[in-house]
Short mmCIF file of C-alpha atoms in Angstrom, two decimals:
data_model
loop_
_atom_site.label_atom_id
_atom_site.label_comp_id
_atom_site.label_asym_id
_atom_site.label_seq_id
_atom_site.Cartn_x
_atom_site.Cartn_y
_atom_site.Cartn_z
CA GLN U 1 22.53 -11.87 -17.70
CA VAL U 2 19.22 -10.03 -17.74
CA GLN U 3 18.04 -7.69 -20.45
CA LEU U 4 15.48 -5.04 -19.60
CA VAL U 5 13.40 -2.98 -22.00
CA GLU U 6 11.18 -0.17 -20.79
CA SER U 7 8.14 1.08 -22.63
CA GLY U 8 5.12 3.27 -22.04
CA GLY U 9 6.72 6.67 -21.70
CA GLY U 10 5.44 9.72 -23.47
CA LEU U 11 3.94 13.15 -23.09
CA VAL U 12 1.08 13.69 -20.70
CA GLN U 13 -0.61 16.68 -19.13
CA ALA U 14 -0.33 17.38 -15.44
CA GLY U 15 -2.82 15.31 -13.52
CA GLY U 16 -2.78 12.54 -16.06
CA SER U 17 -1.55 8.98 -15.83
CA LEU U 18 0.91 6.71 -17.56
CA ARG U 19 1.79 3.07 -17.12
CA LEU U 20 5.36 2.05 -17.71
CA SER U 21 6.33 -1.52 -18.44
CA CYS U 22 9.67 -3.24 -18.15
CA ALA U 23 10.05 -6.53 -19.97
CA ALA U 24 12.85 -8.79 -18.82
CA SER U 25 14.60 -11.62 -20.58
CA GLY U 26 17.53 -13.84 -19.77
CA ARG U 27 18.05 -15.18 -16.29
CA THR U 28 15.19 -16.17 -14.06
CA PHE U 29 13.13 -13.08 -13.47
CA SER U 30 11.53 -14.37 -10.30
CA ARG U 31 14.86 -14.34 -8.49
CA HIS U 32 15.42 -10.64 -9.05
CA ALA U 33 14.41 -7.69 -7.01
CA MET U 34 13.19 -4.93 -9.30
CA GLY U 35 13.26 -1.20 -9.08
CA TRP U 36 12.36 1.95 -10.92
CA PHE U 37 14.61 4.99 -10.95
CA ARG U 38 14.39 8.29 -12.73
CA GLN U 39 16.82 10.96 -13.74
CA ALA U 40 16.15 14.49 -14.88
CA PRO U 41 18.79 16.67 -16.54
CA GLY U 42 21.21 18.05 -14.01
CA LYS U 43 19.89 15.88 -11.20
CA GLU U 44 21.06 12.69 -9.57
CA ARG U 45 19.37 9.43 -10.34
CA GLU U 46 16.45 9.12 -7.96
CA PHE U 47 14.90 6.02 -6.46
CA VAL U 48 11.24 5.79 -7.39
CA ALA U 49 10.00 2.38 -6.31
CA GLY U 50 11.25 -1.08 -5.49
CA ILE U 51 9.62 -4.47 -5.25
CA PRO U 52 11.03 -7.79 -4.05
CA TRP U 53 10.65 -11.03 -5.92
CA GLY U 54 8.92 -12.73 -3.03
CA GLY U 55 7.25 -11.66 0.14
CA GLY U 56 8.05 -8.33 1.64
CA SER U 57 7.21 -4.66 1.55
CA ILE U 58 7.10 -2.49 -1.51
CA VAL U 59 9.00 0.76 -1.08
CA TYR U 60 8.45 4.12 -2.75
CA GLY U 61 10.43 7.27 -2.90
CA ASP U 62 8.98 10.12 -0.91
CA SER U 63 8.26 12.24 -3.96
CA VAL U 64 5.98 9.64 -5.56
CA LYS U 65 4.45 7.90 -2.58
CA GLY U 66 0.69 7.82 -2.83
CA ARG U 67 0.72 8.51 -6.57
CA PHE U 68 2.73 5.69 -8.13
CA ILE U 69 2.22 1.94 -7.88
CA ILE U 70 4.83 -0.67 -8.71
CA SER U 71 3.81 -4.21 -9.51
CA ARG U 72 5.23 -7.27 -11.18
CA ASP U 73 3.99 -10.27 -13.06
CA ASN U 74 6.62 -12.96 -12.81
CA ALA U 75 4.79 -15.21 -15.24
CA LYS U 76 5.17 -12.49 -17.86
CA ASN U 77 8.65 -11.41 -16.75
CA THR U 78 7.39 -7.86 -16.50
CA VAL U 79 7.41 -5.12 -13.92
CA TYR U 80 5.09 -2.13 -14.11
CA LEU U 81 4.96 1.39 -12.80
CA GLN U 82 1.52 2.94 -12.73
CA MET U 83 1.94 6.69 -12.45
CA ASN U 84 -1.05 8.75 -11.43
CA SER U 85 -1.59 12.43 -10.69
CA LEU U 86 1.50 13.28 -12.66
CA LYS U 87 3.25 16.55 -12.05
CA PRO U 88 5.72 18.48 -14.20
CA GLU U 89 8.33 17.61 -11.57
CA ASP U 90 7.94 13.96 -12.58
CA THR U 91 9.49 14.70 -15.96
CA ALA U 92 12.54 12.48 -16.33
CA VAL U 93 13.94 9.44 -18.01
CA TYR U 94 12.63 6.43 -16.15
CA TYR U 95 14.77 3.33 -15.82
CA CYS U 96 13.95 -0.11 -14.60
CA ALA U 97 16.61 -2.15 -12.89
CA ALA U 98 17.08 -5.71 -11.70
CA ALA U 99 19.23 -7.22 -8.98
CA GLU U 100 19.74 -10.90 -8.43
CA THR U 101 19.30 -11.76 -4.79
CA ILE U 102 18.60 -14.82 -2.69
CA ASN U 103 16.59 -12.66 -0.30
CA SER U 104 13.00 -12.98 -1.43
CA GLY U 105 11.89 -9.97 0.56
CA VAL U 106 14.63 -7.45 -0.05
CA VAL U 107 13.98 -4.10 -1.64
CA LEU U 108 17.03 -2.28 -2.96
CA ARG U 109 17.03 1.51 -2.92
CA ARG U 110 20.49 2.36 -4.16
CA SER U 111 21.34 2.39 -7.82
CA TYR U 112 24.69 0.69 -7.28
CA GLU U 113 22.94 -2.33 -5.82
CA TYR U 114 21.38 -3.18 -9.16
CA ASN U 115 23.12 -5.37 -11.69
CA TYR U 116 21.06 -4.71 -14.78
CA TRP U 117 19.48 -1.62 -16.27
CA GLY U 118 17.19 -0.81 -19.13
CA GLN U 119 17.82 1.96 -21.60
CA GLY U 120 15.15 4.18 -20.12
CA THR U 121 11.93 5.70 -21.33
CA GLN U 122 11.19 9.41 -21.40
CA VAL U 123 8.26 10.74 -19.41
CA THR U 124 7.34 14.36 -19.97
CA VAL U 125 4.58 16.02 -17.99
CA SER U 126 3.34 19.35 -19.28
CA SER U 127 1.97 22.11 -17.08
#
């Protein structure tokens, strides 16, 4: 199994930046595609960004494209989400997720495709 722990959330003013981290332990991190999702009250869980464990394209949700950057450091078993130009609409609980896959280039966009989830970290963006 894989355990995921998010950190870095908090309160920030609109236009500011935050960097979320997701530390993984357990099974080999380098064999897992990683993703970030978010969920606001009353809304469905939304795909934010996904990154494969090997070669391949990084994918972003339309609402964050151009503002957020996902990256990973396999040596540190950590995935990051750099969030820039934050808007109040970005307010949500942010979750990292992992999916074991033999496809080194796959990016998974659907929540049900992920095997493991962190507990989430709250991001609140004030007006």
